[in-house]
PDB file of N, CA and C in Angstrom:
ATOM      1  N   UNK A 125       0.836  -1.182   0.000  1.00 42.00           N
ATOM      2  CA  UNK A 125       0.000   0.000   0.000  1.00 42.00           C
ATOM      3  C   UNK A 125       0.883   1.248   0.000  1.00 42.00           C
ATOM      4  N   UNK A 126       0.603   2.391  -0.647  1.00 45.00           N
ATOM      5  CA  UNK A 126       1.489   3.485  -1.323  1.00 45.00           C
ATOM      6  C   UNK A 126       0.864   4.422  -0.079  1.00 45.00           C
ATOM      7  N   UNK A 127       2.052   5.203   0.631  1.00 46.00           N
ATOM      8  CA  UNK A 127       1.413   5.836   1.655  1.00 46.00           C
ATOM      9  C   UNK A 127       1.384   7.675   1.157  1.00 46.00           C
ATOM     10  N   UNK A 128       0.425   7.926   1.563  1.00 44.00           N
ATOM     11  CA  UNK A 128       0.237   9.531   1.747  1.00 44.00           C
ATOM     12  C   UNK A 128       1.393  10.242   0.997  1.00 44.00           C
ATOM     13  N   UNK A 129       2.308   9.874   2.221  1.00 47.00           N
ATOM     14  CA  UNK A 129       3.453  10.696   1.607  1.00 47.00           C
ATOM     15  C   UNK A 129       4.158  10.454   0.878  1.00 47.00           C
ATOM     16  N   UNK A 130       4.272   9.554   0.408  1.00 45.00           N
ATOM     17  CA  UNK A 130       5.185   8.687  -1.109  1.00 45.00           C
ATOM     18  C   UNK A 130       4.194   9.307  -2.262  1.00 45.00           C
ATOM     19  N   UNK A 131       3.345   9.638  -1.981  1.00 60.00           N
ATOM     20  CA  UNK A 131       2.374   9.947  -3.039  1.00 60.00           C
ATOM     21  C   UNK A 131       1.852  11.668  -3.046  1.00 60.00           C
ATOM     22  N   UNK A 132       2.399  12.338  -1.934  1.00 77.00           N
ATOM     23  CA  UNK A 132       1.798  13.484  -1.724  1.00 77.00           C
ATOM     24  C   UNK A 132       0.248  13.756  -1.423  1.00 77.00           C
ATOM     25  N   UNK A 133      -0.425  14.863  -0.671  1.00 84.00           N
ATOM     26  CA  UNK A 133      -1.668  15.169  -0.698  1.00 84.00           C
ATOM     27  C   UNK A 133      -1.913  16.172  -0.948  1.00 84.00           C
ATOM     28  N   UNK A 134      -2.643  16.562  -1.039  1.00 90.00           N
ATOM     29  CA  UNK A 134      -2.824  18.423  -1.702  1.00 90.00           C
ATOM     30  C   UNK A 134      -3.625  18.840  -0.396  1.00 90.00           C
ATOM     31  N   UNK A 135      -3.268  20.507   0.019  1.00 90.00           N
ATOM     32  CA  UNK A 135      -3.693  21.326   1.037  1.00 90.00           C
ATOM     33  C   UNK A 135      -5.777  20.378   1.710  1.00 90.00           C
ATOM     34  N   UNK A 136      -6.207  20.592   0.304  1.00 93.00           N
ATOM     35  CA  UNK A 136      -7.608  20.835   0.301  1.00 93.00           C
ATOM     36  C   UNK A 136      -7.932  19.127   1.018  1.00 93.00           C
ATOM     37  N   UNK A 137      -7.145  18.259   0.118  1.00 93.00           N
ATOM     38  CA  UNK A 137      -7.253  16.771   0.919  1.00 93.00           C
ATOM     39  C   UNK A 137      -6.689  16.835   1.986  1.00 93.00           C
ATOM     40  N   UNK A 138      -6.062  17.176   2.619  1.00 94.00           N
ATOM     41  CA  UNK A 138      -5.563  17.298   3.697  1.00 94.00           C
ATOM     42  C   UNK A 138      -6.430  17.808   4.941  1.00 94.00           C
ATOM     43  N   UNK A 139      -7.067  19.141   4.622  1.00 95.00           N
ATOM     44  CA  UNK A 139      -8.094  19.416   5.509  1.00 95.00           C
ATOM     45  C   UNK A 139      -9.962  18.357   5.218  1.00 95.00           C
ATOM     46  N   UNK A 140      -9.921  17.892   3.991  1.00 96.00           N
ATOM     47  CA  UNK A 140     -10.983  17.295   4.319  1.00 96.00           C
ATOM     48  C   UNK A 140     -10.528  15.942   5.524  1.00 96.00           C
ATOM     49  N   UNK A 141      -9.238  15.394   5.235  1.00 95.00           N
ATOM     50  CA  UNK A 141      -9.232  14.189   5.912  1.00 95.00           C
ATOM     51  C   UNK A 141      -9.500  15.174   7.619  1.00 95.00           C
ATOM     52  N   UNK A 142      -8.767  16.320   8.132  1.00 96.00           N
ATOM     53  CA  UNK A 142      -9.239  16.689   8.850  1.00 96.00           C
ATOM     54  C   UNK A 142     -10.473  16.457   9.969  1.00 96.00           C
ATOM     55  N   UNK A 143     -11.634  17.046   9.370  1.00 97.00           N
ATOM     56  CA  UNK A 143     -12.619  17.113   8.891  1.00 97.00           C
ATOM     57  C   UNK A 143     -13.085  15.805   9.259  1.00 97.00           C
ATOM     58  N   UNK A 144     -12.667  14.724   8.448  1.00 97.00           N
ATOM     59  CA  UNK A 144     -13.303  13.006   8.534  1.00 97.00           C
ATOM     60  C   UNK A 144     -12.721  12.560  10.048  1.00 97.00           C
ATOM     61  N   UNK A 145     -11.517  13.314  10.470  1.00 97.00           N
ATOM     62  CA  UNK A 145     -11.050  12.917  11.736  1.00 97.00           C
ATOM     63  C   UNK A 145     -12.012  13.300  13.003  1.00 97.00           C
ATOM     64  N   UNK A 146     -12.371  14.616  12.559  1.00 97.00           N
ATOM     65  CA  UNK A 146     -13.406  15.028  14.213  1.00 97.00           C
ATOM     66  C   UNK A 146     -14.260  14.947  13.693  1.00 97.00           C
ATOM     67  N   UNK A 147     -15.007  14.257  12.661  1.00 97.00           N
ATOM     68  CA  UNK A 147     -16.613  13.921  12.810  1.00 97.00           C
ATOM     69  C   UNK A 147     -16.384  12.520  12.847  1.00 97.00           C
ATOM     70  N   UNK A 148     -15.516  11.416  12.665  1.00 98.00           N
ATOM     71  CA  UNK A 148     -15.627  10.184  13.333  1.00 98.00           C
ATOM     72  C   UNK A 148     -15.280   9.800  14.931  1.00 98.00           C
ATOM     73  N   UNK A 149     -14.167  10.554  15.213  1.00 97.00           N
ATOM     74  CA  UNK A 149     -14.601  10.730  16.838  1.00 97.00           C
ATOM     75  C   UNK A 149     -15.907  11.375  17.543  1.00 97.00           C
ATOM     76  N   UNK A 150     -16.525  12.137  16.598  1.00 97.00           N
ATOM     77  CA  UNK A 150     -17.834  12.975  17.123  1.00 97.00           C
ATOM     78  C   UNK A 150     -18.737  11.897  17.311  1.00 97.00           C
ATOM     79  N   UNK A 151     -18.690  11.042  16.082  1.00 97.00           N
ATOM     80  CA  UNK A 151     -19.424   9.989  15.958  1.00 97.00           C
ATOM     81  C   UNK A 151     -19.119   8.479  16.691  1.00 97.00           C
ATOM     82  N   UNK A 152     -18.098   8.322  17.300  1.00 95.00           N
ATOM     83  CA  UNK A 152     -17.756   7.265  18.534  1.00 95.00           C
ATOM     84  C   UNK A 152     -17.790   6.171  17.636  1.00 95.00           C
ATOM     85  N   UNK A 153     -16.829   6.592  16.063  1.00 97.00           N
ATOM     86  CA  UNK A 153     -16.091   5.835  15.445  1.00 97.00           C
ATOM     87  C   UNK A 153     -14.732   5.750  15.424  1.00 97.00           C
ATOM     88  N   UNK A 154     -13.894   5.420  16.820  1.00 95.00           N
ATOM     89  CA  UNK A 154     -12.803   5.095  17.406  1.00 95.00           C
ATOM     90  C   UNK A 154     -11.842   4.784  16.187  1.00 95.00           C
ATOM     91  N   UNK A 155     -11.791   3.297  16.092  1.00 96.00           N
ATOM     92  CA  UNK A 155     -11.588   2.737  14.648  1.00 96.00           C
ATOM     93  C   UNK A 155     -11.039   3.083  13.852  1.00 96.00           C
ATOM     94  N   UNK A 156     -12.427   3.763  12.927  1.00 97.00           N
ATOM     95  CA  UNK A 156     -11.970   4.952  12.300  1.00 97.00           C
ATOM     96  C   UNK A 156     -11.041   5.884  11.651  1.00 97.00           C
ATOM     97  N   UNK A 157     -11.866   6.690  13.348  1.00 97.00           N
ATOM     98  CA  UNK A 157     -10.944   7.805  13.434  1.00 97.00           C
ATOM     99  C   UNK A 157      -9.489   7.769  13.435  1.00 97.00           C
ATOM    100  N   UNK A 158      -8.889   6.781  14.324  1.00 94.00           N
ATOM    101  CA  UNK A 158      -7.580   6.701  14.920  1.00 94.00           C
ATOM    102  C   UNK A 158      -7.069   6.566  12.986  1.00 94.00           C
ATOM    103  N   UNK A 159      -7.507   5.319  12.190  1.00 96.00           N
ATOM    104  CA  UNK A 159      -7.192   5.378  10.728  1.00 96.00           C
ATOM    105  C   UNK A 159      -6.918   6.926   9.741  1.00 96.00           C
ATOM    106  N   UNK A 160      -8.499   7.672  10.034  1.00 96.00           N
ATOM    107  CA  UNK A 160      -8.257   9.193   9.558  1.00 96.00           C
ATOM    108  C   UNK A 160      -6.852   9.547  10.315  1.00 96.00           C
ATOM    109  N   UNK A 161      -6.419   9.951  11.355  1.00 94.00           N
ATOM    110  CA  UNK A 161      -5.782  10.346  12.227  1.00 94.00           C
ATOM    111  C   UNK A 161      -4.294   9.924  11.568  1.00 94.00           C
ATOM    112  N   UNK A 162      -4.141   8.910  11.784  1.00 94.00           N
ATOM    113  CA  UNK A 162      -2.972   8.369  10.725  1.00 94.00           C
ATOM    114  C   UNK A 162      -2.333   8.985   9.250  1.00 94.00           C
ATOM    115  N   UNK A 163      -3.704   8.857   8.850  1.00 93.00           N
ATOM    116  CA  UNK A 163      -3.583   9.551   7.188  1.00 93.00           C
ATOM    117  C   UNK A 163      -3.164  11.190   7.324  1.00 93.00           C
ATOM    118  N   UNK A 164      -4.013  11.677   8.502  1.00 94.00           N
ATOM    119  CA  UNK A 164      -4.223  13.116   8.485  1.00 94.00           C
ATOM    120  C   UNK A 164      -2.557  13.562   8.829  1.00 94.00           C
ATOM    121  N   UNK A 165      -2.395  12.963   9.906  1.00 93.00           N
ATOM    122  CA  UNK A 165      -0.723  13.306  10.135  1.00 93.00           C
ATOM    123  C   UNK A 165       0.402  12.970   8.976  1.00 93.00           C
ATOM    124  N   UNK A 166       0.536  11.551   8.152  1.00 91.00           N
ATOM    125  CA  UNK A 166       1.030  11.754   7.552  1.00 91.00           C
ATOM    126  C   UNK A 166       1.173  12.891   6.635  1.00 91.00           C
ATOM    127  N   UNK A 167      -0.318  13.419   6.144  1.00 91.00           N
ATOM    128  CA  UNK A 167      -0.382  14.345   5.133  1.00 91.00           C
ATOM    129  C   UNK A 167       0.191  15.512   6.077  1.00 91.00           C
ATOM    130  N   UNK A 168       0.492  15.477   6.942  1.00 91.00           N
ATOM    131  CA  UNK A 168       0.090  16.674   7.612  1.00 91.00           C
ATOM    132  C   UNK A 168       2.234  16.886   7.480  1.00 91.00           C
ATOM    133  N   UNK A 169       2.701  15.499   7.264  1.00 89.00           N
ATOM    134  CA  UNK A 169       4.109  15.583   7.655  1.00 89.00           C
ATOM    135  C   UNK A 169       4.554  15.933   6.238  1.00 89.00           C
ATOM    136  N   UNK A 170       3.883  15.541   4.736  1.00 88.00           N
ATOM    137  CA  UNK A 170       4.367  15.908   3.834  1.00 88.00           C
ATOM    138  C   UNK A 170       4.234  17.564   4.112  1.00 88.00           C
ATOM    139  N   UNK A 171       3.441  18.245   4.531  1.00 89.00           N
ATOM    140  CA  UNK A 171       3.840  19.595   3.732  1.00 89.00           C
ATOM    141  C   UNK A 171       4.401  20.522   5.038  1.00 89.00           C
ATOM    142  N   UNK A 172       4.484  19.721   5.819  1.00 87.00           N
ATOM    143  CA  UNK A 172       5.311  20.219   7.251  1.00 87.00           C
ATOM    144  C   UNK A 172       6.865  21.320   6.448  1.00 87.00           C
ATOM    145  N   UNK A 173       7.316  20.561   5.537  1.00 88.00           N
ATOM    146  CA  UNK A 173       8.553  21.637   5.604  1.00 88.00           C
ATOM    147  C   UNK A 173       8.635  22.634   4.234  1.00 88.00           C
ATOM    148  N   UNK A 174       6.750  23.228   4.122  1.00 88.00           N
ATOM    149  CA  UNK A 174       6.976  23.956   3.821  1.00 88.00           C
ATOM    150  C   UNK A 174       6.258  24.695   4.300  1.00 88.00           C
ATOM    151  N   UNK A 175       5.992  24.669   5.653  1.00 90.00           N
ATOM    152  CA  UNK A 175       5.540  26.094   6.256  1.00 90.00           C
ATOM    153  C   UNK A 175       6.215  26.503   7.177  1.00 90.00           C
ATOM    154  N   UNK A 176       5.616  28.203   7.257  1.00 92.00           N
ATOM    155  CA  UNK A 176       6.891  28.626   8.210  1.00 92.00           C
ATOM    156  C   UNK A 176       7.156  28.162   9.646  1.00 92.00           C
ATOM    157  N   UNK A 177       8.103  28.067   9.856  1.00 93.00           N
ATOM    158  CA  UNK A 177       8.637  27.850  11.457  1.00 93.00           C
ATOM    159  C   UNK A 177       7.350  28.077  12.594  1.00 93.00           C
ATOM    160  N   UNK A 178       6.949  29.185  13.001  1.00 94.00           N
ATOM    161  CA  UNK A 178       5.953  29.608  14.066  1.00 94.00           C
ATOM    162  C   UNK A 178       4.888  28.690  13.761  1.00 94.00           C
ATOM    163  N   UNK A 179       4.379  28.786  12.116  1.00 93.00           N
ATOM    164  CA  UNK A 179       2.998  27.645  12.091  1.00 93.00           C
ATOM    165  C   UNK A 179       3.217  26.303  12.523  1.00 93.00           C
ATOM    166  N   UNK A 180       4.516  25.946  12.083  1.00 92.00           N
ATOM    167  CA  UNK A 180       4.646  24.106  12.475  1.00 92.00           C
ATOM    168  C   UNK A 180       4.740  23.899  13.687  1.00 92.00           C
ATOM    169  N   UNK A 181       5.293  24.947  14.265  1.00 94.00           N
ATOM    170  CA  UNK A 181       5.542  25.038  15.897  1.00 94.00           C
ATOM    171  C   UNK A 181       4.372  24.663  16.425  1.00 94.00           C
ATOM    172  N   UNK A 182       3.726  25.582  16.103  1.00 96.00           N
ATOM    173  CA  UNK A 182       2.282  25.622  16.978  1.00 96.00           C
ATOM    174  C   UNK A 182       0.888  24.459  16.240  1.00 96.00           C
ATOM    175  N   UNK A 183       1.586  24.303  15.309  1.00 95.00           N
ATOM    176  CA  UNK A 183       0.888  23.247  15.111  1.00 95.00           C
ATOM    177  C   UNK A 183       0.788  22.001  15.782  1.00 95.00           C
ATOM    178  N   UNK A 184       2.656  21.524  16.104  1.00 95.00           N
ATOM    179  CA  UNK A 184       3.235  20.446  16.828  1.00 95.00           C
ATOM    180  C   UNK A 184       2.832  20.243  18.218  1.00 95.00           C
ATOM    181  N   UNK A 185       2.873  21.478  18.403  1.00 97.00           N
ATOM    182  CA  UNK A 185       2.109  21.518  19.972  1.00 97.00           C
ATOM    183  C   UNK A 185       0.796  20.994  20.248  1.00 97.00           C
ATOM    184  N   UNK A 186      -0.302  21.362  19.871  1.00 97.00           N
ATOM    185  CA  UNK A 186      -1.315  21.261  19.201  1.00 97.00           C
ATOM    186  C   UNK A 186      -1.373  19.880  18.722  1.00 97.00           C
ATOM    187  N   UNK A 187      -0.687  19.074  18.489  1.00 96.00           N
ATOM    188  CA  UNK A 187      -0.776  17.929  18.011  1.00 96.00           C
ATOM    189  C   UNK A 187      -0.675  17.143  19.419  1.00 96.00           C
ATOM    190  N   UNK A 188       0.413  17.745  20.330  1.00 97.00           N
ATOM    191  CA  UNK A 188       0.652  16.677  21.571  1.00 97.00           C
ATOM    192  C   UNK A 188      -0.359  16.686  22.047  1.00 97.00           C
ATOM    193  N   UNK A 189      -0.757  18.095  21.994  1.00 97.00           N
ATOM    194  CA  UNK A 189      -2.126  18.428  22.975  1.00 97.00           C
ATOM    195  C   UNK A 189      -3.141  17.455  22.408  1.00 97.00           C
ATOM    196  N   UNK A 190      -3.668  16.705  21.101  1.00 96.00           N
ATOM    197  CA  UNK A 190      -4.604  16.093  21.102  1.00 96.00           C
ATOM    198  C   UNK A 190      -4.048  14.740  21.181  1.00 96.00           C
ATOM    199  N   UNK A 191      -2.725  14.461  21.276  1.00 95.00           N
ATOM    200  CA  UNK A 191      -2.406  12.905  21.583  1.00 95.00           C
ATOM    201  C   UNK A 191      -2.664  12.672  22.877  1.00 95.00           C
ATOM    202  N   UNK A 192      -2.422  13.800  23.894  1.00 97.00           N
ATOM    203  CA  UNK A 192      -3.045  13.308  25.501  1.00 97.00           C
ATOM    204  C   UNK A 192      -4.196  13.264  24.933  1.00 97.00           C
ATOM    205  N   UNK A 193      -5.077  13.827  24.789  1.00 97.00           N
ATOM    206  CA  UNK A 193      -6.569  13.998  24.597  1.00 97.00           C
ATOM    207  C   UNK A 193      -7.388  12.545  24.255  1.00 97.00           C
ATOM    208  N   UNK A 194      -6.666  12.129  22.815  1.00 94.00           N
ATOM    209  CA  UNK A 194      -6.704  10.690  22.648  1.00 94.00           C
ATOM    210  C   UNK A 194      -6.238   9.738  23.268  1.00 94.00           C
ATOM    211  N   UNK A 195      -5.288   9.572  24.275  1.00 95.00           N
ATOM    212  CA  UNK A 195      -4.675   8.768  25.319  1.00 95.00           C
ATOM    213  C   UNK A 195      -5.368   8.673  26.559  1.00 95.00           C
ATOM    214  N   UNK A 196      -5.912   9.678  27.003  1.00 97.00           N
ATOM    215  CA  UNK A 196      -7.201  10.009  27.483  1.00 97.00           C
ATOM    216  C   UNK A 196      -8.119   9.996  27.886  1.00 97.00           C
ATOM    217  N   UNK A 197      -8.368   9.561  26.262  1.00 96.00           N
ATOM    218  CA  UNK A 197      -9.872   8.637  25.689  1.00 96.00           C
ATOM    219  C   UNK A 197     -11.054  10.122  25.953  1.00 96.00           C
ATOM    220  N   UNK A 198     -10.745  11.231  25.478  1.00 97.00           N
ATOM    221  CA  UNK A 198     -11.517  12.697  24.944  1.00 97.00           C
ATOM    222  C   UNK A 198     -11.631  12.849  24.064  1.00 97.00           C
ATOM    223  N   UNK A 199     -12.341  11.679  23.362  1.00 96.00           N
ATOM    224  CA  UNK A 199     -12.207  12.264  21.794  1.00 96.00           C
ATOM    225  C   UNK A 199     -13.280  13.368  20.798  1.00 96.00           C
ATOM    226  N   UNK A 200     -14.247  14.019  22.139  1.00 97.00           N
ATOM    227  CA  UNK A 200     -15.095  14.892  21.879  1.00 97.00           C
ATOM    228  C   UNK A 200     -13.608  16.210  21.517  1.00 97.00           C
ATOM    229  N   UNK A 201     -13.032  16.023  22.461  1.00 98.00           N
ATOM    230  CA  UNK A 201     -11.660  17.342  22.729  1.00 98.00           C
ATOM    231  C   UNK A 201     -10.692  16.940  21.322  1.00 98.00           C
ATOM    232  N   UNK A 202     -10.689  15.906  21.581  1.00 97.00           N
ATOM    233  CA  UNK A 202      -9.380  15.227  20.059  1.00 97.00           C
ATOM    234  C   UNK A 202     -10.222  15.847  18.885  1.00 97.00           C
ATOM    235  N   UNK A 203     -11.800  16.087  18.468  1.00 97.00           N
ATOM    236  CA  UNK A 203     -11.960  16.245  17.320  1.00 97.00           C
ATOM    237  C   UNK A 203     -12.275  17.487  17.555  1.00 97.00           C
ATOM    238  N   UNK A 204     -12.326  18.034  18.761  1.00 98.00           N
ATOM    239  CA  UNK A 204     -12.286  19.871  18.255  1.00 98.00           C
ATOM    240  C   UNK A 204     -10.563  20.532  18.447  1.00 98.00           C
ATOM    241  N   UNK A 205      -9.794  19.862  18.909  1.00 97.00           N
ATOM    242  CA  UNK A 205      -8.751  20.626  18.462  1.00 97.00           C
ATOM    243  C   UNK A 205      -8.023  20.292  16.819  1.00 97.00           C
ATOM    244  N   UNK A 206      -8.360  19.513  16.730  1.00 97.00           N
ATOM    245  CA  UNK A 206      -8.219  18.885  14.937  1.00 97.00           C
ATOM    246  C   UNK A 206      -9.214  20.229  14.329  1.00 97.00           C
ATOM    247  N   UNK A 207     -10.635  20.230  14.571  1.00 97.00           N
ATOM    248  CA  UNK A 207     -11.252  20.447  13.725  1.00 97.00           C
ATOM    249  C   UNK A 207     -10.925  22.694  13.989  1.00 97.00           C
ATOM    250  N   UNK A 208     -11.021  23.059  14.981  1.00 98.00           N
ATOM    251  CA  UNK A 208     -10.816  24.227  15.651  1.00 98.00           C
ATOM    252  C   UNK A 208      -9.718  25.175  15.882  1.00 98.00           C
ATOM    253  N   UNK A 209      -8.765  24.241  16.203  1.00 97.00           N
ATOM    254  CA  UNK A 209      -7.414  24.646  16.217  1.00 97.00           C
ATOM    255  C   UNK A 209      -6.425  24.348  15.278  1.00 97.00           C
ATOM    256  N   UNK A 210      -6.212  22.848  14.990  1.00 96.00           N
ATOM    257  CA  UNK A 210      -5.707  22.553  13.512  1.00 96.00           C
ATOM    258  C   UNK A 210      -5.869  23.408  12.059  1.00 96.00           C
ATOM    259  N   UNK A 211      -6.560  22.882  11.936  1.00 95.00           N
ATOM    260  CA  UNK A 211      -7.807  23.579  10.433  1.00 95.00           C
ATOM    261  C   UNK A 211      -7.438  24.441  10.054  1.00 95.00           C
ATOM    262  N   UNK A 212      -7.598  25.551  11.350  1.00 95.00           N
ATOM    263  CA  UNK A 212      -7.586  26.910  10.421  1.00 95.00           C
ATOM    264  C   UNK A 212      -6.311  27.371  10.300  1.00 95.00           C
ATOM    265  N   UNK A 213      -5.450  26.572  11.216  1.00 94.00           N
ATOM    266  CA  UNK A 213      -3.671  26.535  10.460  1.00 94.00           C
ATOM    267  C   UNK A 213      -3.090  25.852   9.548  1.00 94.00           C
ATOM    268  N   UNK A 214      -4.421  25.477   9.172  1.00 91.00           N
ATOM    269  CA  UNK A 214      -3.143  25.063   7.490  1.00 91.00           C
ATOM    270  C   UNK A 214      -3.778  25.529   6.556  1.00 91.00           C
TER     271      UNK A 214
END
């Protein structure tokens, strides 16, 4: 199987997988989600080095912050910082 990033994703796929990430945790599709979640980060690692410094920063952060969240087991919180805080930084 050819992954994400061997293959690239474009901005717009990237935020829909988003998107598929906090409405399958919304939806207490665990499963799932954790799958979106996967995809979403990879995509999220292809275009990591081309944004500026401060955005990836705070993106990265933002990312730990929803891995406790998901470790947790908050995945009402895991899909609004994806969908709320993520999102509108990329």
């Amino acid at each position: 199987m050819e992954s994400i990033i061997s293959k690239g994703i474009s901005i717009v796929e990237l935020k829909q997988k988003a998107l598929a990430v906090s409405n399958a945790f919304r939806l207490g599709q665990e499963a799932q989600a954790n799958q979106y979640c996967v995809e979403f980060i990879d995509g999220l690692s292809f275009h990591f080095p081309k944004m500026p410094e401060d955005k990836m920063t705070s993106i990265y952060q933002l990312l730990t912050v929803m891995h406790k969240a998901q470790k947790d087991r908050d995945f009402l919180f895991t899909a609004d910082i994806v969908q709320y805080e993520i999102l509108p930084r990329l």
